[in-house]
Short mmCIF file of N, CA and C in Angstrom, two decimals:
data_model
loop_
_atom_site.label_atom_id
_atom_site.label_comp_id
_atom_site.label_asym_id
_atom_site.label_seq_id
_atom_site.Cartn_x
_atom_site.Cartn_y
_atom_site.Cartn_z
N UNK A 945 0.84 -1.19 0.00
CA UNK A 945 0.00 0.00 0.00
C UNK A 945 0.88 1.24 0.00
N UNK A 946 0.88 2.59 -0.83
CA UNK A 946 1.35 3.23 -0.92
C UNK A 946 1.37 4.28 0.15
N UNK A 947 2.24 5.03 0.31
CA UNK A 947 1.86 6.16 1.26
C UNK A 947 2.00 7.38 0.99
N UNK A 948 0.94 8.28 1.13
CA UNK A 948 1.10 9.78 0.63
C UNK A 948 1.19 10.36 2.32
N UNK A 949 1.52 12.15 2.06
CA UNK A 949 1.51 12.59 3.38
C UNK A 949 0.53 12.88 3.94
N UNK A 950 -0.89 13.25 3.52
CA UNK A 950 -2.10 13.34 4.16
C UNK A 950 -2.34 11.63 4.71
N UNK A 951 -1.67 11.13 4.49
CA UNK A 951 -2.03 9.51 5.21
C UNK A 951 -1.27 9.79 6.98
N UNK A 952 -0.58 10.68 6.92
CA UNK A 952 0.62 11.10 8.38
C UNK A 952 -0.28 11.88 9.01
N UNK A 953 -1.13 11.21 9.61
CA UNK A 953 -2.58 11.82 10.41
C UNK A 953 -2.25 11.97 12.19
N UNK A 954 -1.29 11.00 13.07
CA UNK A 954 -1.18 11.05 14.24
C UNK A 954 0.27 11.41 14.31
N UNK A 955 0.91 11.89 15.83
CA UNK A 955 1.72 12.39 16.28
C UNK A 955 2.64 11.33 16.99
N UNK A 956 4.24 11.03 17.15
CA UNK A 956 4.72 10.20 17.65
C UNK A 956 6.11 11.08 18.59
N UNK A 957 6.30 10.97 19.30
CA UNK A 957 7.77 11.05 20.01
C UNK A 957 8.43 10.14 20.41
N UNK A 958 9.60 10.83 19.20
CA UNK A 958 10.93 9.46 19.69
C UNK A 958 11.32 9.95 20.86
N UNK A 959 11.49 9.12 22.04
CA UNK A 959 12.80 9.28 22.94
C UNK A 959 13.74 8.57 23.18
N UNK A 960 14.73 9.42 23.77
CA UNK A 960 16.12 8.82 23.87
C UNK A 960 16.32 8.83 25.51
N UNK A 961 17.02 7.62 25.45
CA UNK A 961 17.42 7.55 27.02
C UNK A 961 18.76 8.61 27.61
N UNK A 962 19.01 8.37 28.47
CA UNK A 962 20.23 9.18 29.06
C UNK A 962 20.16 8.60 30.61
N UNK A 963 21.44 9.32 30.79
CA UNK A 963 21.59 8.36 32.77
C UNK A 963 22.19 9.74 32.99
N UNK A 964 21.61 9.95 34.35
CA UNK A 964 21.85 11.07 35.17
C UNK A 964 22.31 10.87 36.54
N UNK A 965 23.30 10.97 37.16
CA UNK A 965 23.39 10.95 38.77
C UNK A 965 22.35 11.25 39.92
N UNK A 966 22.48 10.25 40.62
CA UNK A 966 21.18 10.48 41.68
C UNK A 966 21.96 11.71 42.52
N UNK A 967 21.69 11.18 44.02
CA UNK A 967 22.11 12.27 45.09
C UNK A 967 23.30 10.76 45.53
N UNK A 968 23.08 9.92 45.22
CA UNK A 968 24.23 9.10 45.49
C UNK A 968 25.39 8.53 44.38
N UNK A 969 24.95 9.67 43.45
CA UNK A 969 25.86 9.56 42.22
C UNK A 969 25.91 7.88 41.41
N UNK A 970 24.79 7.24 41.38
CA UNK A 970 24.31 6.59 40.56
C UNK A 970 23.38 6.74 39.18
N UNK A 971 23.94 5.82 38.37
CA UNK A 971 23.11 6.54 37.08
C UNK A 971 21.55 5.58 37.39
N UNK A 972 20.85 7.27 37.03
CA UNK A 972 19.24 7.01 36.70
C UNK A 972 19.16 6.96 35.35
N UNK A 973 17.99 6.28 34.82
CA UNK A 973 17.96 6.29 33.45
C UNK A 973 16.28 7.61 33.34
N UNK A 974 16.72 8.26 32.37
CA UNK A 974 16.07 9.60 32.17
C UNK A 974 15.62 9.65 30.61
N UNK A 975 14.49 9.99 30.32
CA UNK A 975 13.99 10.00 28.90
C UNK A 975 13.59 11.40 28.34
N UNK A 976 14.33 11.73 27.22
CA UNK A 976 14.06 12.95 26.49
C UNK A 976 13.38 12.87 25.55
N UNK A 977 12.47 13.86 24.68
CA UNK A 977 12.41 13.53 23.44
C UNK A 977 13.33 13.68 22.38
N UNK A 978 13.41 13.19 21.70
CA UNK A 978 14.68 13.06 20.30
C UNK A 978 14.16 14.12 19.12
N UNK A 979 13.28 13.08 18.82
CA UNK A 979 12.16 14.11 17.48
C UNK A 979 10.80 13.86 17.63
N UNK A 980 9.93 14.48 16.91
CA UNK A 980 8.73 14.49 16.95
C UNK A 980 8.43 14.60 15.52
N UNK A 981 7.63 13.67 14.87
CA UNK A 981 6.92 13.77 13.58
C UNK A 981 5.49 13.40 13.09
N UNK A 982 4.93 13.46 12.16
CA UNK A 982 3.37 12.50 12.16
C UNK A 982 4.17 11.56 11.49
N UNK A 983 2.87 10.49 11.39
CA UNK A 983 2.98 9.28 11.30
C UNK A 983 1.78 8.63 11.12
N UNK A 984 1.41 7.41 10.27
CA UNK A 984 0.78 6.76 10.14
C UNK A 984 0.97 5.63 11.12
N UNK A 985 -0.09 4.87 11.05
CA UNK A 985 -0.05 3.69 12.24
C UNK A 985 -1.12 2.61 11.62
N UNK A 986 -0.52 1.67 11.88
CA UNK A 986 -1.64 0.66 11.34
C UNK A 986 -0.88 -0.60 12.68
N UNK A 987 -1.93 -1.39 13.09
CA UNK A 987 -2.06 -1.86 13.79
C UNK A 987 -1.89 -3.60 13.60
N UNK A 988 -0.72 -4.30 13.98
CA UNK A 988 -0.43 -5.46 13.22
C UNK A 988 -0.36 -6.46 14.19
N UNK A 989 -1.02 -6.45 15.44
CA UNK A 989 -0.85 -7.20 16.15
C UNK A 989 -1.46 -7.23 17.81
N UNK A 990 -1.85 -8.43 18.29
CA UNK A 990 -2.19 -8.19 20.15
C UNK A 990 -1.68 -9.61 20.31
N UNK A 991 -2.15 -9.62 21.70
CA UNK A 991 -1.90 -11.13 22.16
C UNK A 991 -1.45 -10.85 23.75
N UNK A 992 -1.05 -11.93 24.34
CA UNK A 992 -0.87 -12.33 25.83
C UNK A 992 0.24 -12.92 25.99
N UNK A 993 1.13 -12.66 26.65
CA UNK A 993 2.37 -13.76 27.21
C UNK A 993 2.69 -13.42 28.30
N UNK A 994 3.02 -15.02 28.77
CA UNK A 994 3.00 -15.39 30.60
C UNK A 994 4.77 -14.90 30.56
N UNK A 995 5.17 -14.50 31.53
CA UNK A 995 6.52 -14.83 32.16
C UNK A 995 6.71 -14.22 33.52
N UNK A 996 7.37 -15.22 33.76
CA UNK A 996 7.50 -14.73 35.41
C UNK A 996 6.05 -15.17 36.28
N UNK A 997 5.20 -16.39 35.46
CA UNK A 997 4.29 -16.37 36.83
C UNK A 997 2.99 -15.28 36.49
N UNK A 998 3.31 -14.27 35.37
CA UNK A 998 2.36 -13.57 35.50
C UNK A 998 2.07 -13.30 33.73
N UNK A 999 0.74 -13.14 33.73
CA UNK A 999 0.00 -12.71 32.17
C UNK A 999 -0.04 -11.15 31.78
N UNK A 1000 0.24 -10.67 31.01
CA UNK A 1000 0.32 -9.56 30.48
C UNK A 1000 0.08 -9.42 29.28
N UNK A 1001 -0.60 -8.57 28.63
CA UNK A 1001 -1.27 -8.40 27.44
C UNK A 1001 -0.72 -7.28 26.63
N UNK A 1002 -0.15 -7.34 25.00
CA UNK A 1002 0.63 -6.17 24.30
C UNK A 1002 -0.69 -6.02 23.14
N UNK A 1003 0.26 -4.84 22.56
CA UNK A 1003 -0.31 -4.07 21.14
C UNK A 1003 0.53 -4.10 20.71
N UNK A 1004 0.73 -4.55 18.84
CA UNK A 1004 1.59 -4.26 18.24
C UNK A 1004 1.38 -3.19 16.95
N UNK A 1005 2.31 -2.17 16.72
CA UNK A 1005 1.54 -1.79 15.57
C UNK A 1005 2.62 -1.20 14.77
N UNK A 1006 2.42 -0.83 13.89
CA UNK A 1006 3.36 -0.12 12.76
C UNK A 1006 3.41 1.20 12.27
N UNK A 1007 4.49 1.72 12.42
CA UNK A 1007 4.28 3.64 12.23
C UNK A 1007 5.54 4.00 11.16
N UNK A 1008 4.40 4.62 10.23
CA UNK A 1008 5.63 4.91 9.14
C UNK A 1008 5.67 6.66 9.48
N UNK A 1009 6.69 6.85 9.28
CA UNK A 1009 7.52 8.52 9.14
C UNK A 1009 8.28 8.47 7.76
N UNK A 1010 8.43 9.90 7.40
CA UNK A 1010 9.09 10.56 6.58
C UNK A 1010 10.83 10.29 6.80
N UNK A 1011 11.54 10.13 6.22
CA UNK A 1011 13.05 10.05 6.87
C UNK A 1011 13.43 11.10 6.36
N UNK A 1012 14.43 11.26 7.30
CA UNK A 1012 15.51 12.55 6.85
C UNK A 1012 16.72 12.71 8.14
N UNK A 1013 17.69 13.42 8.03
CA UNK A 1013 18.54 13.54 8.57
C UNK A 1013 18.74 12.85 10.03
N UNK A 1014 17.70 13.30 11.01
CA UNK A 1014 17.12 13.39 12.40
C UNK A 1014 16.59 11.44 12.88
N UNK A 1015 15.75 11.58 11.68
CA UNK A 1015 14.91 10.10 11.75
C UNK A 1015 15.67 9.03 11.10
N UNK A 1016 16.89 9.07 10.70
CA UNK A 1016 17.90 7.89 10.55
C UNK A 1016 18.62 7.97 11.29
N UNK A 1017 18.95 8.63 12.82
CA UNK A 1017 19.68 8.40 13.55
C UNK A 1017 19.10 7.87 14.55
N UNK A 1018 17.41 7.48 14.27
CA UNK A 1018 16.86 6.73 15.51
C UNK A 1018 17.29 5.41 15.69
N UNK A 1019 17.27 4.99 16.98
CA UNK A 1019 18.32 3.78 17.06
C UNK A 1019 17.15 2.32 18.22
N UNK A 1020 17.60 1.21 17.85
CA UNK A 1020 16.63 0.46 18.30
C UNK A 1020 16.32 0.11 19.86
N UNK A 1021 17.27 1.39 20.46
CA UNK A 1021 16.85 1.36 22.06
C UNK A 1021 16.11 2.86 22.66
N UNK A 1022 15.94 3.74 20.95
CA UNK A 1022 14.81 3.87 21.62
C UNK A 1022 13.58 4.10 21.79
N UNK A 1023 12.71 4.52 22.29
CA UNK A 1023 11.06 4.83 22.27
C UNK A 1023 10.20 5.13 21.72
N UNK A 1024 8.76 5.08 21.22
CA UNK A 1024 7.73 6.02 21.11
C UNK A 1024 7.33 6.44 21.95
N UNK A 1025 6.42 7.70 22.46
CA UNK A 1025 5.67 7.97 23.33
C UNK A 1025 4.52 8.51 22.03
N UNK A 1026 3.77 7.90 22.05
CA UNK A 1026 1.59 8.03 21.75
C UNK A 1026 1.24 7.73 22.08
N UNK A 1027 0.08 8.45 21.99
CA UNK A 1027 -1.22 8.47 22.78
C UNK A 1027 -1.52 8.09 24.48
N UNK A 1028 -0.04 8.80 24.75
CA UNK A 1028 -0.28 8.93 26.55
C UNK A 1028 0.37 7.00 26.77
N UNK A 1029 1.20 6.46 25.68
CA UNK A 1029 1.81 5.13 26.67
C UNK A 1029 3.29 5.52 25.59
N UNK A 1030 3.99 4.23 26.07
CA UNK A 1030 5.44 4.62 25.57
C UNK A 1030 5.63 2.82 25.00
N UNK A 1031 5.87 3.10 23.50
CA UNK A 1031 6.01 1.71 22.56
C UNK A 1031 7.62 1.25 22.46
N UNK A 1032 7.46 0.20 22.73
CA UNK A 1032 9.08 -0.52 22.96
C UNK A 1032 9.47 -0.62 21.15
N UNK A 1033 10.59 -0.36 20.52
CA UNK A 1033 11.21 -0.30 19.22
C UNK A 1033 11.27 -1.79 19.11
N UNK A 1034 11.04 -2.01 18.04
CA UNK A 1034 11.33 -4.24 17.91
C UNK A 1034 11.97 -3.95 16.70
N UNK A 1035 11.72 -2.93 15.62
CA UNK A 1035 12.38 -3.40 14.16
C UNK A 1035 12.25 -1.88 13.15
N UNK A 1036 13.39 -1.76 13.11
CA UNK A 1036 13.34 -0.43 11.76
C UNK A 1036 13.42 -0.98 10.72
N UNK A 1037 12.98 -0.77 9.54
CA UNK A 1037 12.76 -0.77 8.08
C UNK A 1037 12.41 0.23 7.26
N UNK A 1038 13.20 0.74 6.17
CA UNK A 1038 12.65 1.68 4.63
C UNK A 1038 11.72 0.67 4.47
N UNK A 1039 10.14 1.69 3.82
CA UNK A 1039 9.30 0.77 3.26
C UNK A 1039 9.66 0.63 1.73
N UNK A 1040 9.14 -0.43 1.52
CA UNK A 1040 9.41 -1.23 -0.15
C UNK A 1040 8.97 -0.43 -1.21
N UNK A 1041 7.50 -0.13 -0.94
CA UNK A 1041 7.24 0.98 -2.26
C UNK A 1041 7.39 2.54 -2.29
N UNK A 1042 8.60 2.78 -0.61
CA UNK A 1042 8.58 4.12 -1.49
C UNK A 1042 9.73 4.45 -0.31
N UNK A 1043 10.97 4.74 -0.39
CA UNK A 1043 12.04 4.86 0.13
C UNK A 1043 12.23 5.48 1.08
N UNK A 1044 11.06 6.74 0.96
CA UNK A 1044 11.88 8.12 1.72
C UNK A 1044 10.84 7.91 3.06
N UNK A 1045 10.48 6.62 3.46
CA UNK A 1045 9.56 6.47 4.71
C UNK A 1045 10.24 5.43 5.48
N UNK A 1046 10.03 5.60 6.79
CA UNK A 1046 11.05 4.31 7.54
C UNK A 1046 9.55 4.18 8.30
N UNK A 1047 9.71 2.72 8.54
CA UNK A 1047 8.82 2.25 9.48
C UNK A 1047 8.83 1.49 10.76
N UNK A 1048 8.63 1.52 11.64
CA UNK A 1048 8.78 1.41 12.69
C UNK A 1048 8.04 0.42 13.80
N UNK A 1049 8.63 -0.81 13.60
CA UNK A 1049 7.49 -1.70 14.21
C UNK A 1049 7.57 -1.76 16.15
N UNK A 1050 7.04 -1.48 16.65
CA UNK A 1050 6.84 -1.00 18.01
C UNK A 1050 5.41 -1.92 18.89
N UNK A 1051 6.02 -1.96 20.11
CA UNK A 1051 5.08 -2.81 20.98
C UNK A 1051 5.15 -2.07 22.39
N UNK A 1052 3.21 -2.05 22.83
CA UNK A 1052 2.95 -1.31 24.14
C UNK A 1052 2.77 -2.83 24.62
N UNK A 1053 3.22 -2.64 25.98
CA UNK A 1053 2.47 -3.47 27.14
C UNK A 1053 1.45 -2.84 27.97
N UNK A 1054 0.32 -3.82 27.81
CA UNK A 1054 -0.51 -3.10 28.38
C UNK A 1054 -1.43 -4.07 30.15
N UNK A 1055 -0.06 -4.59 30.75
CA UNK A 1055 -0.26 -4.53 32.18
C UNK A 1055 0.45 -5.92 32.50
#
């Protein structure tokens, strides 16, 4: 399926981690945003997996962006933040029919 830019209907923030010193000079891990772009999203996945004794339920879904300078230096540790949760990075890819879009396959846990 092709993608035009009126298809880049929702909002995504990459973040990046960082470690900061506590008051006992241990690193905290601290989240910034990186970039911010629209994005399409299409939705490729749910399901349940046990570990640890306990069930927890994800979303998987897929968000294509525009690439350029900023958005090829995103790297696979780190984040989305939409729609008020924060999506774990699983897989970058250029899409097939049209180069100048990277897509972004990402997973929320949702408890």
């Amino acid at each position: 399926m092709a993608i035009a830019a009126g298809d880049l209907r929702e909002t995504i923030i990459i973040e990046r981690a960082s470690y900061v010193p506590n008051e006992f000079n241990e690193p905290v891990e601290t989240w910034a945003p990186y970039v911010s772009r629209r994005a399409r999203r299409e939705d490729s996945g749910s399901g349940e997996k046990e570990a640890a004794g306990q069930v927890g339920a994800f979303l998987m879904a897929r968000f294509a962006i525009r690439r350029d300078a900023l958005v090829d230096g995103i790297k696979p540790t780190d984040r989305i933040s939409y729609d008020g949760a924060h999506w774990n990075i699983k897989e970058m890819k250029q899409l097939r029919e049209n180069t100048r879009y990277l897509e972004i396959t990402a997973v929320k846990y949702l408890g």
